Amino acid sequence: MKKVLSVVVSVYNEEQALPAFYETTRPILESLPWDYELLFVDDGSRDRSLSILEEMAEENSRVKVISFSRNFGHEAAMIAGLDYSTGDGVVCMDADLQHPPECLPRIIRAFEEGNEVISMVRTRNKSAGLIKNITSSGFYWLINCISDVHFEPNASDFFAVSRSVAEVLKGNYREKVRFLRGYVQNVGFQKTTLEYEAGVRVAGESKYSLKKLFIFSVNTILCFSNMPLKLGIYAGILSGAAGMAVLVYTLFTRQGAPSGYATIVVLI
Ligand code: UDP
Ligand code: MG
């Protein structure tokens, strides 16, 4: 029996990109040596994305649609896709063609060579501006400094995992705040890295504002490092010790100070 590749695509307000995505990806999927299922996760889109997806599913039985009641974010969409995927291999990709479906045959080959985690590394991001590049490098530098696990700076949400890795991710990585590409790189198993060039978004606009990215980065740092917690504890101990020093100093030098001064300082 042919193996099956599950392709998980998260979709948030992508009515403009979806038709192009489907037209480009479908022939590639059909030419693969494996069967496929195309699993779209609609992350609470408020445009026509869901009805476009439903039309595709009606016309092609290999297309499946999961629909969220509201926007939960890209990470939640990928986890839902992993949960419902049934294939022997699972690929997560974006709906805007920035993750080129032309890479799928290479991914299948990597699976057939025995790899279980295939991490797609961007060699170039045609659409990222200077600010996005600088903030992204800064983020990876910081998290690699303070976290025990290593993060590949140019890894993206474009990756593929085998059925057994998908089961591990499903069972053991259910935190509410997640960074799936971080887990994928640190889950173990035989791993390989393939390179790709991120194209420009085919249509529509990026759904990630700098503010969203900032919140996401802070959450990730808090998830993967206990350095912020330690810093808080050390700062507490230090300021406590400094307070005690001032207290002792005030008690010993209070002669001559206005009345009530020592009481106030000690209380503070
Ligand atoms: N996306 C999502 N939920 C969100 C934001 C984005 O499912 O809350 C999807 C989006 O439709 C796209 C992918 O995640 O398929 C990546 O988003 P985008 O292209 O906007 O991010 P960028 O490539 O600019 O980092
Ligand atoms: Mg994009």
PDB file of C-alpha atoms and ligand atoms in Angstrom:
ATOM      1  CA  MET A   1       0.000   0.000   0.000  1.00  0.00           C
ATOM      2  CA  LYS A   2       1.149   3.531  -0.766  1.00  0.00           C
ATOM      3  CA  LYS A   3       2.249   5.686   2.116  1.00  0.00           C
ATOM      4  CA  VAL A   4       0.309   8.861   2.860  1.00  0.00           C
ATOM      5  CA  LEU A   5       1.663  12.372   3.320  1.00  0.00           C
ATOM      6  CA  SER A   6      -0.464  14.727   5.428  1.00  0.00           C
ATOM      7  CA  VAL A   7      -0.001  18.374   4.550  1.00  0.00           C
ATOM      8  CA  VAL A   8      -1.194  20.691   7.312  1.00  0.00           C
ATOM      9  CA  VAL A   9      -1.876  24.263   6.230  1.00  0.00           C
ATOM     10  CA  SER A  10      -2.898  26.962   8.688  1.00  0.00           C
ATOM     11  CA  VAL A  11      -5.191  29.559   7.258  1.00  0.00           C
ATOM     12  CA  TYR A  12      -6.136  32.926   8.672  1.00  0.00           C
ATOM     13  CA  ASN A  13      -7.887  35.358   6.340  1.00  0.00           C
ATOM     14  CA  GLU A  14      -6.220  33.934   3.239  1.00  0.00           C
ATOM     15  CA  GLU A  15      -9.052  34.256   0.688  1.00  0.00           C
ATOM     16  CA  GLN A  16      -6.639  35.953  -1.688  1.00  0.00           C
ATOM     17  CA  ALA A  17      -3.850  33.405  -1.390  1.00  0.00           C
ATOM     18  CA  LEU A  18      -5.833  30.143  -1.166  1.00  0.00           C
ATOM     19  CA  PRO A  19      -6.738  29.684  -4.848  1.00  0.00           C
ATOM     20  CA  ALA A  20      -3.110  30.168  -5.923  1.00  0.00           C
ATOM     21  CA  PHE A  21      -1.903  27.915  -3.122  1.00  0.00           C
ATOM     22  CA  TYR A  22      -4.261  25.130  -4.145  1.00  0.00           C
ATOM     23  CA  GLU A  23      -3.573  25.420  -7.854  1.00  0.00           C
ATOM     24  CA  THR A  24       0.174  25.270  -7.308  1.00  0.00           C
ATOM     25  CA  THR A  25       0.210  22.603  -4.631  1.00  0.00           C
ATOM     26  CA  ARG A  26      -2.340  20.115  -5.936  1.00  0.00           C
ATOM     27  CA  PRO A  27      -0.441  19.008  -9.080  1.00  0.00           C
ATOM     28  CA  ILE A  28       2.737  18.624  -7.036  1.00  0.00           C
ATOM     29  CA  LEU A  29       0.910  16.492  -4.469  1.00  0.00           C
ATOM     30  CA  GLU A  30      -0.586  14.368  -7.221  1.00  0.00           C
ATOM     31  CA  SER A  31       2.810  13.721  -8.767  1.00  0.00           C
ATOM     32  CA  LEU A  32       4.327  12.426  -5.509  1.00  0.00           C
ATOM     33  CA  PRO A  33       5.079   8.719  -5.018  1.00  0.00           C
ATOM     34  CA  TRP A  34       2.928   8.890  -1.861  1.00  0.00           C
ATOM     35  CA  ASP A  35      -0.789   9.507  -1.485  1.00  0.00           C
ATOM     36  CA  TYR A  36      -1.732  12.703   0.253  1.00  0.00           C
ATOM     37  CA  GLU A  37      -4.269  14.363   2.464  1.00  0.00           C
ATOM     38  CA  LEU A  38      -4.466  18.137   2.478  1.00  0.00           C
ATOM     39  CA  LEU A  39      -5.559  19.281   5.903  1.00  0.00           C
ATOM     40  CA  PHE A  40      -6.510  22.934   6.141  1.00  0.00           C
ATOM     41  CA  VAL A  41      -6.978  24.442   9.577  1.00  0.00           C
ATOM     42  CA  ASP A  42      -9.073  27.571   9.397  1.00  0.00           C
ATOM     43  CA  ASP A  43      -7.945  29.659  12.340  1.00  0.00           C
ATOM     44  CA  GLY A  44     -11.159  31.662  12.752  1.00  0.00           C
ATOM     45  CA  SER A  45     -10.882  33.568   9.463  1.00  0.00           C
ATOM     46  CA  ARG A  46     -13.310  36.404   9.043  1.00  0.00           C
ATOM     47  CA  ASP A  47     -13.133  36.537   5.269  1.00  0.00           C
ATOM     48  CA  ARG A  48     -14.278  33.940   2.735  1.00  0.00           C
ATOM     49  CA  SER A  49     -11.450  31.483   3.484  1.00  0.00           C
ATOM     50  CA  LEU A  50     -13.690  28.877   5.113  1.00  0.00           C
ATOM     51  CA  SER A  51     -16.195  28.724   2.270  1.00  0.00           C
ATOM     52  CA  ILE A  52     -13.362  28.518  -0.282  1.00  0.00           C
ATOM     53  CA  LEU A  53     -11.916  25.601   1.701  1.00  0.00           C
ATOM     54  CA  GLU A  54     -15.284  23.873   1.921  1.00  0.00           C
ATOM     55  CA  GLU A  55     -15.677  24.126  -1.838  1.00  0.00           C
ATOM     56  CA  MET A  56     -12.262  22.505  -2.293  1.00  0.00           C
ATOM     57  CA  ALA A  57     -13.190  19.719   0.130  1.00  0.00           C
ATOM     58  CA  GLU A  58     -16.424  19.062  -1.729  1.00  0.00           C
ATOM     59  CA  GLU A  59     -14.625  18.758  -5.026  1.00  0.00           C
ATOM     60  CA  ASN A  60     -11.607  16.776  -3.757  1.00  0.00           C
ATOM     61  CA  SER A  61     -12.056  14.077  -1.129  1.00  0.00           C
ATOM     62  CA  ARG A  62      -8.383  14.345  -0.130  1.00  0.00           C
ATOM     63  CA  VAL A  63      -8.980  17.869   1.172  1.00  0.00           C
ATOM     64  CA  LYS A  64     -10.093  18.097   4.804  1.00  0.00           C
ATOM     65  CA  VAL A  65     -11.026  21.198   6.731  1.00  0.00           C
ATOM     66  CA  ILE A  66     -10.825  21.885  10.440  1.00  0.00           C
ATOM     67  CA  SER A  67     -12.522  25.081  11.472  1.00  0.00           C
ATOM     68  CA  PHE A  68     -11.810  26.990  14.688  1.00  0.00           C
ATOM     69  CA  SER A  69     -14.542  28.952  16.457  1.00  0.00           C
ATOM     70  CA  ARG A  70     -12.250  31.973  16.674  1.00  0.00           C
ATOM     71  CA  ASN A  71      -8.642  32.952  16.017  1.00  0.00           C
ATOM     72  CA  PHE A  72      -6.326  30.901  18.250  1.00  0.00           C
ATOM     73  CA  GLY A  73      -3.062  31.577  16.416  1.00  0.00           C
ATOM     74  CA  HIS A  74      -0.790  29.757  14.049  1.00  0.00           C
ATOM     75  CA  GLU A  75       0.712  27.442  16.701  1.00  0.00           C
ATOM     76  CA  ALA A  76      -2.701  26.181  17.811  1.00  0.00           C
ATOM     77  CA  ALA A  77      -3.642  25.633  14.173  1.00  0.00           C
ATOM     78  CA  MET A  78      -0.545  23.508  13.556  1.00  0.00           C
ATOM     79  CA  ILE A  79      -1.201  21.400  16.667  1.00  0.00           C
ATOM     80  CA  ALA A  80      -4.807  20.809  15.586  1.00  0.00           C
ATOM     81  CA  GLY A  81      -3.520  19.745  12.179  1.00  0.00           C
ATOM     82  CA  LEU A  82      -1.060  17.306  13.766  1.00  0.00           C
ATOM     83  CA  ASP A  83      -3.873  15.938  15.949  1.00  0.00           C
ATOM     84  CA  TYR A  84      -6.128  15.158  13.020  1.00  0.00           C
ATOM     85  CA  SER A  85      -3.476  14.088  10.539  1.00  0.00           C
ATOM     86  CA  THR A  86      -3.399  10.406   9.677  1.00  0.00           C
ATOM     87  CA  GLY A  87      -0.473  10.186   7.239  1.00  0.00           C
ATOM     88  CA  ASP A  88       2.853   8.363   7.615  1.00  0.00           C
ATOM     89  CA  GLY A  89       4.526  11.747   7.369  1.00  0.00           C
ATOM     90  CA  VAL A  90       3.184  15.192   8.278  1.00  0.00           C
ATOM     91  CA  VAL A  91       4.312  18.476   6.736  1.00  0.00           C
ATOM     92  CA  CYS A  92       3.292  21.845   8.186  1.00  0.00           C
ATOM     93  CA  MET A  93       3.268  24.778   5.825  1.00  0.00           C
ATOM     94  CA  ASP A  94       1.848  28.264   5.316  1.00  0.00           C
ATOM     95  CA  ALA A  95      -0.964  29.082   2.940  1.00  0.00           C
ATOM     96  CA  ASP A  96       0.765  32.007   1.251  1.00  0.00           C
ATOM     97  CA  LEU A  97       3.262  29.963  -0.826  1.00  0.00           C
ATOM     98  CA  GLN A  98       6.204  31.313   1.161  1.00  0.00           C
ATOM     99  CA  HIS A  99       6.903  27.677   1.901  1.00  0.00           C
ATOM    100  CA  PRO A 100       7.386  26.378  -1.641  1.00  0.00           C
ATOM    101  CA  PRO A 101       5.397  23.191  -2.345  1.00  0.00           C
ATOM    102  CA  GLU A 102       8.164  22.397  -4.861  1.00  0.00           C
ATOM    103  CA  CYS A 103      10.102  21.144  -1.807  1.00  0.00           C
ATOM    104  CA  LEU A 104       7.631  18.311  -1.184  1.00  0.00           C
ATOM    105  CA  PRO A 105       9.389  15.721  -3.389  1.00  0.00           C
ATOM    106  CA  ARG A 106      12.641  16.368  -1.484  1.00  0.00           C
ATOM    107  CA  ILE A 107      10.787  15.927   1.785  1.00  0.00           C
ATOM    108  CA  ILE A 108       9.427  12.564   0.643  1.00  0.00           C
ATOM    109  CA  ARG A 109      12.945  11.512  -0.363  1.00  0.00           C
ATOM    110  CA  ALA A 110      14.250  12.516   3.071  1.00  0.00           C
ATOM    111  CA  PHE A 111      11.519  10.404   4.702  1.00  0.00           C
ATOM    112  CA  GLU A 112      12.415   7.470   2.504  1.00  0.00           C
ATOM    113  CA  GLU A 113      16.047   7.798   3.557  1.00  0.00           C
ATOM    114  CA  GLY A 114      14.879   7.118   7.110  1.00  0.00           C
ATOM    115  CA  ASN A 115      14.692  10.621   8.545  1.00  0.00           C
ATOM    116  CA  GLU A 116      11.945  11.312  11.047  1.00  0.00           C
ATOM    117  CA  VAL A 117      12.368  15.054  11.533  1.00  0.00           C
ATOM    118  CA  ILE A 118      12.956  17.236   8.499  1.00  0.00           C
ATOM    119  CA  SER A 119      13.697  20.788   9.368  1.00  0.00           C
ATOM    120  CA  MET A 120      13.392  23.270   6.520  1.00  0.00           C
ATOM    121  CA  VAL A 121      15.925  26.051   6.804  1.00  0.00           C
ATOM    122  CA  ARG A 122      15.475  29.348   4.999  1.00  0.00           C
ATOM    123  CA  THR A 123      18.501  30.460   3.057  1.00  0.00           C
ATOM    124  CA  ARG A 124      16.876  33.712   2.083  1.00  0.00           C
ATOM    125  CA  ASN A 125      13.618  35.421   2.917  1.00  0.00           C
ATOM    126  CA  LYS A 126      12.612  37.565  -0.022  1.00  0.00           C
ATOM    127  CA  SER A 127       9.844  39.361   1.806  1.00  0.00           C
ATOM    128  CA  ALA A 128      11.402  40.040   5.205  1.00  0.00           C
ATOM    129  CA  GLY A 129      12.391  43.664   5.674  1.00  0.00           C
ATOM    130  CA  LEU A 130      15.414  44.931   7.585  1.00  0.00           C
ATOM    131  CA  ILE A 131      13.510  45.299  10.865  1.00  0.00           C
ATOM    132  CA  LYS A 132      12.147  41.766  10.713  1.00  0.00           C
ATOM    133  CA  ASN A 133      15.631  40.398   9.961  1.00  0.00           C
ATOM    134  CA  ILE A 134      17.258  42.299  12.822  1.00  0.00           C
ATOM    135  CA  THR A 135      14.551  41.453  15.377  1.00  0.00           C
ATOM    136  CA  SER A 136      14.570  37.827  14.301  1.00  0.00           C
ATOM    137  CA  SER A 137      18.370  37.503  14.663  1.00  0.00           C
ATOM    138  CA  GLY A 138      18.191  39.287  18.027  1.00  0.00           C
ATOM    139  CA  PHE A 139      15.504  36.903  19.225  1.00  0.00           C
ATOM    140  CA  TYR A 140      17.471  33.771  18.283  1.00  0.00           C
ATOM    141  CA  TRP A 141      20.682  35.156  19.738  1.00  0.00           C
ATOM    142  CA  LEU A 142      18.967  35.896  23.064  1.00  0.00           C
ATOM    143  CA  ILE A 143      17.106  32.616  23.345  1.00  0.00           C
ATOM    144  CA  ASN A 144      20.233  30.615  22.452  1.00  0.00           C
ATOM    145  CA  CYS A 145      22.158  32.511  25.161  1.00  0.00           C
ATOM    146  CA  ILE A 146      19.703  31.803  27.942  1.00  0.00           C
ATOM    147  CA  SER A 147      18.078  28.525  27.070  1.00  0.00           C
ATOM    148  CA  ASP A 148      19.462  25.010  27.496  1.00  0.00           C
ATOM    149  CA  VAL A 149      18.149  23.815  24.156  1.00  0.00           C
ATOM    150  CA  HIS A 150      19.490  25.034  20.831  1.00  0.00           C
ATOM    151  CA  PHE A 151      17.325  26.848  18.307  1.00  0.00           C
ATOM    152  CA  GLU A 152      18.241  26.894  14.638  1.00  0.00           C
ATOM    153  CA  PRO A 153      18.067  30.618  13.718  1.00  0.00           C
ATOM    154  CA  ASN A 154      16.670  30.150  10.247  1.00  0.00           C
ATOM    155  CA  ALA A 155      14.264  27.350  11.017  1.00  0.00           C
ATOM    156  CA  SER A 156      10.712  28.137  10.111  1.00  0.00           C
ATOM    157  CA  ASP A 157       7.259  26.773  10.642  1.00  0.00           C
ATOM    158  CA  PHE A 158       7.955  24.709   7.556  1.00  0.00           C
ATOM    159  CA  PHE A 159       8.945  21.228   8.710  1.00  0.00           C
ATOM    160  CA  ALA A 160       8.012  17.607   8.374  1.00  0.00           C
ATOM    161  CA  VAL A 161       7.787  14.847  10.947  1.00  0.00           C
ATOM    162  CA  SER A 162       7.146  11.122  10.794  1.00  0.00           C
ATOM    163  CA  ARG A 163       4.054   9.503  12.305  1.00  0.00           C
ATOM    164  CA  SER A 164       5.952   8.490  15.454  1.00  0.00           C
ATOM    165  CA  VAL A 165       7.257  12.026  16.026  1.00  0.00           C
ATOM    166  CA  ALA A 166       3.765  13.403  15.372  1.00  0.00           C
ATOM    167  CA  GLU A 167       2.456  11.073  18.092  1.00  0.00           C
ATOM    168  CA  VAL A 168       5.131  12.292  20.522  1.00  0.00           C
ATOM    169  CA  LEU A 169       4.282  15.924  19.766  1.00  0.00           C
ATOM    170  CA  LYS A 170       0.576  15.179  20.158  1.00  0.00           C
ATOM    171  CA  GLY A 171       0.973  13.363  23.442  1.00  0.00           C
ATOM    172  CA  ASN A 172       3.691  15.232  25.277  1.00  0.00           C
ATOM    173  CA  TYR A 173       3.780  18.833  24.084  1.00  0.00           C
ATOM    174  CA  ARG A 174       0.391  20.214  24.992  1.00  0.00           C
ATOM    175  CA  GLU A 175       1.379  23.469  26.693  1.00  0.00           C
ATOM    176  CA  LYS A 176      -0.937  26.358  26.033  1.00  0.00           C
ATOM    177  CA  VAL A 177       1.904  28.624  24.944  1.00  0.00           C
ATOM    178  CA  ARG A 178       4.047  26.706  22.468  1.00  0.00           C
ATOM    179  CA  PHE A 179       6.804  27.109  19.988  1.00  0.00           C
ATOM    180  CA  LEU A 180       6.354  24.078  17.816  1.00  0.00           C
ATOM    181  CA  ARG A 181       9.439  24.597  15.657  1.00  0.00           C
ATOM    182  CA  GLY A 182      11.493  24.651  18.880  1.00  0.00           C
ATOM    183  CA  TYR A 183      10.050  21.313  19.995  1.00  0.00           C
ATOM    184  CA  VAL A 184      10.531  19.822  16.559  1.00  0.00           C
ATOM    185  CA  GLN A 185      14.232  20.631  16.704  1.00  0.00           C
ATOM    186  CA  ASN A 186      14.654  19.161  20.154  1.00  0.00           C
ATOM    187  CA  VAL A 187      12.464  16.081  20.120  1.00  0.00           C
ATOM    188  CA  GLY A 188      15.280  13.709  19.130  1.00  0.00           C
ATOM    189  CA  PHE A 189      14.931  11.026  16.407  1.00  0.00           C
ATOM    190  CA  GLN A 190      16.908  10.929  13.169  1.00  0.00           C
ATOM    191  CA  LYS A 191      16.923  14.447  11.839  1.00  0.00           C
ATOM    192  CA  THR A 192      17.936  16.194   8.653  1.00  0.00           C
ATOM    193  CA  THR A 193      17.904  19.735   7.377  1.00  0.00           C
ATOM    194  CA  LEU A 194      16.838  20.828   3.913  1.00  0.00           C
ATOM    195  CA  GLU A 195      17.284  24.315   2.569  1.00  0.00           C
ATOM    196  CA  TYR A 196      14.728  26.459   0.801  1.00  0.00           C
ATOM    197  CA  GLU A 197      14.326  30.013  -0.297  1.00  0.00           C
ATOM    198  CA  ALA A 198      11.266  31.750   1.134  1.00  0.00           C
ATOM    199  CA  GLY A 199       9.441  33.447  -1.690  1.00  0.00           C
ATOM    200  CA  VAL A 200       7.250  36.495  -1.395  1.00  0.00           C
ATOM    201  CA  ARG A 201       3.703  36.075  -0.105  1.00  0.00           C
ATOM    202  CA  VAL A 202       1.542  35.257  -3.130  1.00  0.00           C
ATOM    203  CA  ALA A 203      -1.330  37.555  -2.127  1.00  0.00           C
ATOM    204  CA  GLY A 204      -2.817  39.291   0.898  1.00  0.00           C
ATOM    205  CA  GLU A 205      -0.857  40.606   3.854  1.00  0.00           C
ATOM    206  CA  SER A 206       1.259  39.142   6.635  1.00  0.00           C
ATOM    207  CA  LYS A 207      -0.861  38.278   9.672  1.00  0.00           C
ATOM    208  CA  TYR A 208       2.036  38.827  12.034  1.00  0.00           C
ATOM    209  CA  SER A 209       2.497  42.407  13.152  1.00  0.00           C
ATOM    210  CA  LEU A 210       5.657  43.368  15.046  1.00  0.00           C
ATOM    211  CA  LYS A 211       3.515  43.583  18.189  1.00  0.00           C
ATOM    212  CA  LYS A 212       2.248  40.008  17.748  1.00  0.00           C
ATOM    213  CA  LEU A 213       5.811  38.823  17.094  1.00  0.00           C
ATOM    214  CA  PHE A 214       7.046  40.610  20.217  1.00  0.00           C
ATOM    215  CA  ILE A 215       4.407  38.969  22.434  1.00  0.00           C
ATOM    216  CA  PHE A 216       5.185  35.615  20.822  1.00  0.00           C
ATOM    217  CA  SER A 217       8.930  36.039  21.442  1.00  0.00           C
ATOM    218  CA  VAL A 218       8.461  36.959  25.103  1.00  0.00           C
ATOM    219  CA  ASN A 219       6.189  33.949  25.614  1.00  0.00           C
ATOM    220  CA  THR A 220       8.701  31.668  23.951  1.00  0.00           C
ATOM    221  CA  ILE A 221      11.583  32.940  26.064  1.00  0.00           C
ATOM    222  CA  LEU A 222       9.503  32.402  29.224  1.00  0.00           C
ATOM    223  CA  CYS A 223       8.658  28.879  28.052  1.00  0.00           C
ATOM    224  CA  PHE A 224      12.148  27.718  27.161  1.00  0.00           C
ATOM    225  CA  SER A 225      14.296  29.395  29.774  1.00  0.00           C
ATOM    226  CA  ASN A 226      14.124  29.825  33.526  1.00  0.00           C
ATOM    227  CA  MET A 227      16.617  32.688  33.310  1.00  0.00           C
ATOM    228  CA  PRO A 228      13.874  35.370  33.713  1.00  0.00           C
ATOM    229  CA  LEU A 229      12.627  33.589  36.850  1.00  0.00           C
ATOM    230  CA  LYS A 230      16.179  33.333  38.247  1.00  0.00           C
ATOM    231  CA  LEU A 231      16.821  36.996  37.458  1.00  0.00           C
ATOM    232  CA  GLY A 232      13.704  37.891  39.450  1.00  0.00           C
ATOM    233  CA  ILE A 233      14.839  35.808  42.417  1.00  0.00           C
ATOM    234  CA  TYR A 234      18.405  37.244  42.370  1.00  0.00           C
ATOM    235  CA  ALA A 235      17.060  40.786  42.103  1.00  0.00           C
ATOM    236  CA  GLY A 236      14.811  40.070  45.110  1.00  0.00           C
ATOM    237  CA  ILE A 237      17.670  38.697  47.190  1.00  0.00           C
ATOM    238  CA  LEU A 238      19.964  41.590  46.240  1.00  0.00           C
ATOM    239  CA  SER A 239      17.455  44.309  47.035  1.00  0.00           C
ATOM    240  CA  GLY A 240      16.537  42.539  50.300  1.00  0.00           C
ATOM    241  CA  ALA A 241      20.195  42.493  51.331  1.00  0.00           C
ATOM    242  CA  ALA A 242      20.647  46.149  50.356  1.00  0.00           C
ATOM    243  CA  GLY A 243      17.565  47.023  52.447  1.00  0.00           C
ATOM    244  CA  MET A 244      19.003  45.238  55.482  1.00  0.00           C
ATOM    245  CA  ALA A 245      22.296  47.088  55.059  1.00  0.00           C
ATOM    246  CA  VAL A 246      20.530  50.456  54.993  1.00  0.00           C
ATOM    247  CA  LEU A 247      18.489  49.431  58.066  1.00  0.00           C
ATOM    248  CA  VAL A 248      21.578  48.552  60.100  1.00  0.00           C
ATOM    249  CA  TYR A 249      23.408  51.663  58.914  1.00  0.00           C
ATOM    250  CA  THR A 250      20.467  53.901  59.913  1.00  0.00           C
ATOM    251  CA  LEU A 251      20.139  52.353  63.364  1.00  0.00           C
ATOM    252  CA  PHE A 252      23.826  52.921  64.074  1.00  0.00           C
ATOM    253  CA  THR A 253      24.005  56.473  62.760  1.00  0.00           C
ATOM    254  CA  ARG A 254      20.696  57.884  63.961  1.00  0.00           C
ATOM    255  CA  GLN A 255      22.211  60.276  66.553  1.00  0.00           C
ATOM    256  CA  GLY A 256      21.652  63.815  65.382  1.00  0.00           C
ATOM    257  CA  ALA A 257      19.026  62.874  62.801  1.00  0.00           C
ATOM    258  CA  PRO A 258      15.599  64.533  63.144  1.00  0.00           C
ATOM    259  CA  SER A 259      13.216  62.544  65.339  1.00  0.00           C
ATOM    260  CA  GLY A 260      11.215  59.919  63.452  1.00  0.00           C
ATOM    261  CA  TYR A 261      13.794  59.673  60.626  1.00  0.00           C
ATOM    262  CA  ALA A 262      15.173  56.282  61.710  1.00  0.00           C
ATOM    263  CA  THR A 263      11.642  54.857  62.164  1.00  0.00           C
ATOM    264  CA  ILE A 264      10.646  55.844  58.621  1.00  0.00           C
ATOM    265  CA  VAL A 265      13.839  54.497  57.014  1.00  0.00           C
ATOM    266  CA  VAL A 266      13.596  51.235  58.948  1.00  0.00           C
ATOM    267  CA  LEU A 267       9.972  50.807  57.917  1.00  0.00           C
ATOM    268  CA  ILE A 268      10.782  51.505  54.281  1.00  0.00           C
TER     269      ILE A 268
HETATM  270  N1  UDP B   1      -1.867  32.217  10.450  1.00  0.00           N
HETATM  271  C1  UDP B   1      -2.755  31.559  11.278  1.00  0.00           C
HETATM  272  N2  UDP B   1      -3.222  32.205  12.391  1.00  0.00           N
HETATM  273  C2  UDP B   1      -2.821  33.466  12.731  1.00  0.00           C
HETATM  274  C3  UDP B   1      -1.869  34.118  11.904  1.00  0.00           C
HETATM  275  C4  UDP B   1      -1.409  33.452  10.770  1.00  0.00           C
HETATM  276  O1  UDP B   1      -3.142  30.423  11.013  1.00  0.00           O
HETATM  277  O2  UDP B   1      -3.288  33.987  13.753  1.00  0.00           O
HETATM  278  C5  UDP B   1      -1.365  31.526   9.249  1.00  0.00           C
HETATM  279  C6  UDP B   1      -1.423  32.348   7.977  1.00  0.00           C
HETATM  280  O3  UDP B   1      -2.656  32.209   7.319  1.00  0.00           O
HETATM  281  C7  UDP B   1      -0.270  31.747   7.163  1.00  0.00           C
HETATM  282  C8  UDP B   1       0.724  31.352   8.245  1.00  0.00           C
HETATM  283  O4  UDP B   1      -0.010  31.268   9.470  1.00  0.00           O
HETATM  284  O5  UDP B   1      -0.677  30.585   6.474  1.00  0.00           O
HETATM  285  C9  UDP B   1       1.865  32.331   8.385  1.00  0.00           C
HETATM  286  O6  UDP B   1       1.368  33.628   8.552  1.00  0.00           O
HETATM  287  P1  UDP B   1       1.948  34.873   7.761  1.00  0.00           P
HETATM  288  O7  UDP B   1       2.259  34.502   6.352  1.00  0.00           O
HETATM  289  O8  UDP B   1       0.985  36.002   7.930  1.00  0.00           O
HETATM  290  O9  UDP B   1       3.274  35.166   8.579  1.00  0.00           O
HETATM  291  P2  UDP B   1       4.705  35.618   7.982  1.00  0.00           P
HETATM  292  O10 UDP B   1       5.015  34.694   6.847  1.00  0.00           O
HETATM  293  O11 UDP B   1       4.524  37.024   7.549  1.00  0.00           O
HETATM  294  O12 UDP B   1       5.620  35.464   9.148  1.00  0.00           O
HETATM  295 MG    MG B   2       3.883  34.327   5.229  1.00  0.00          MG
END
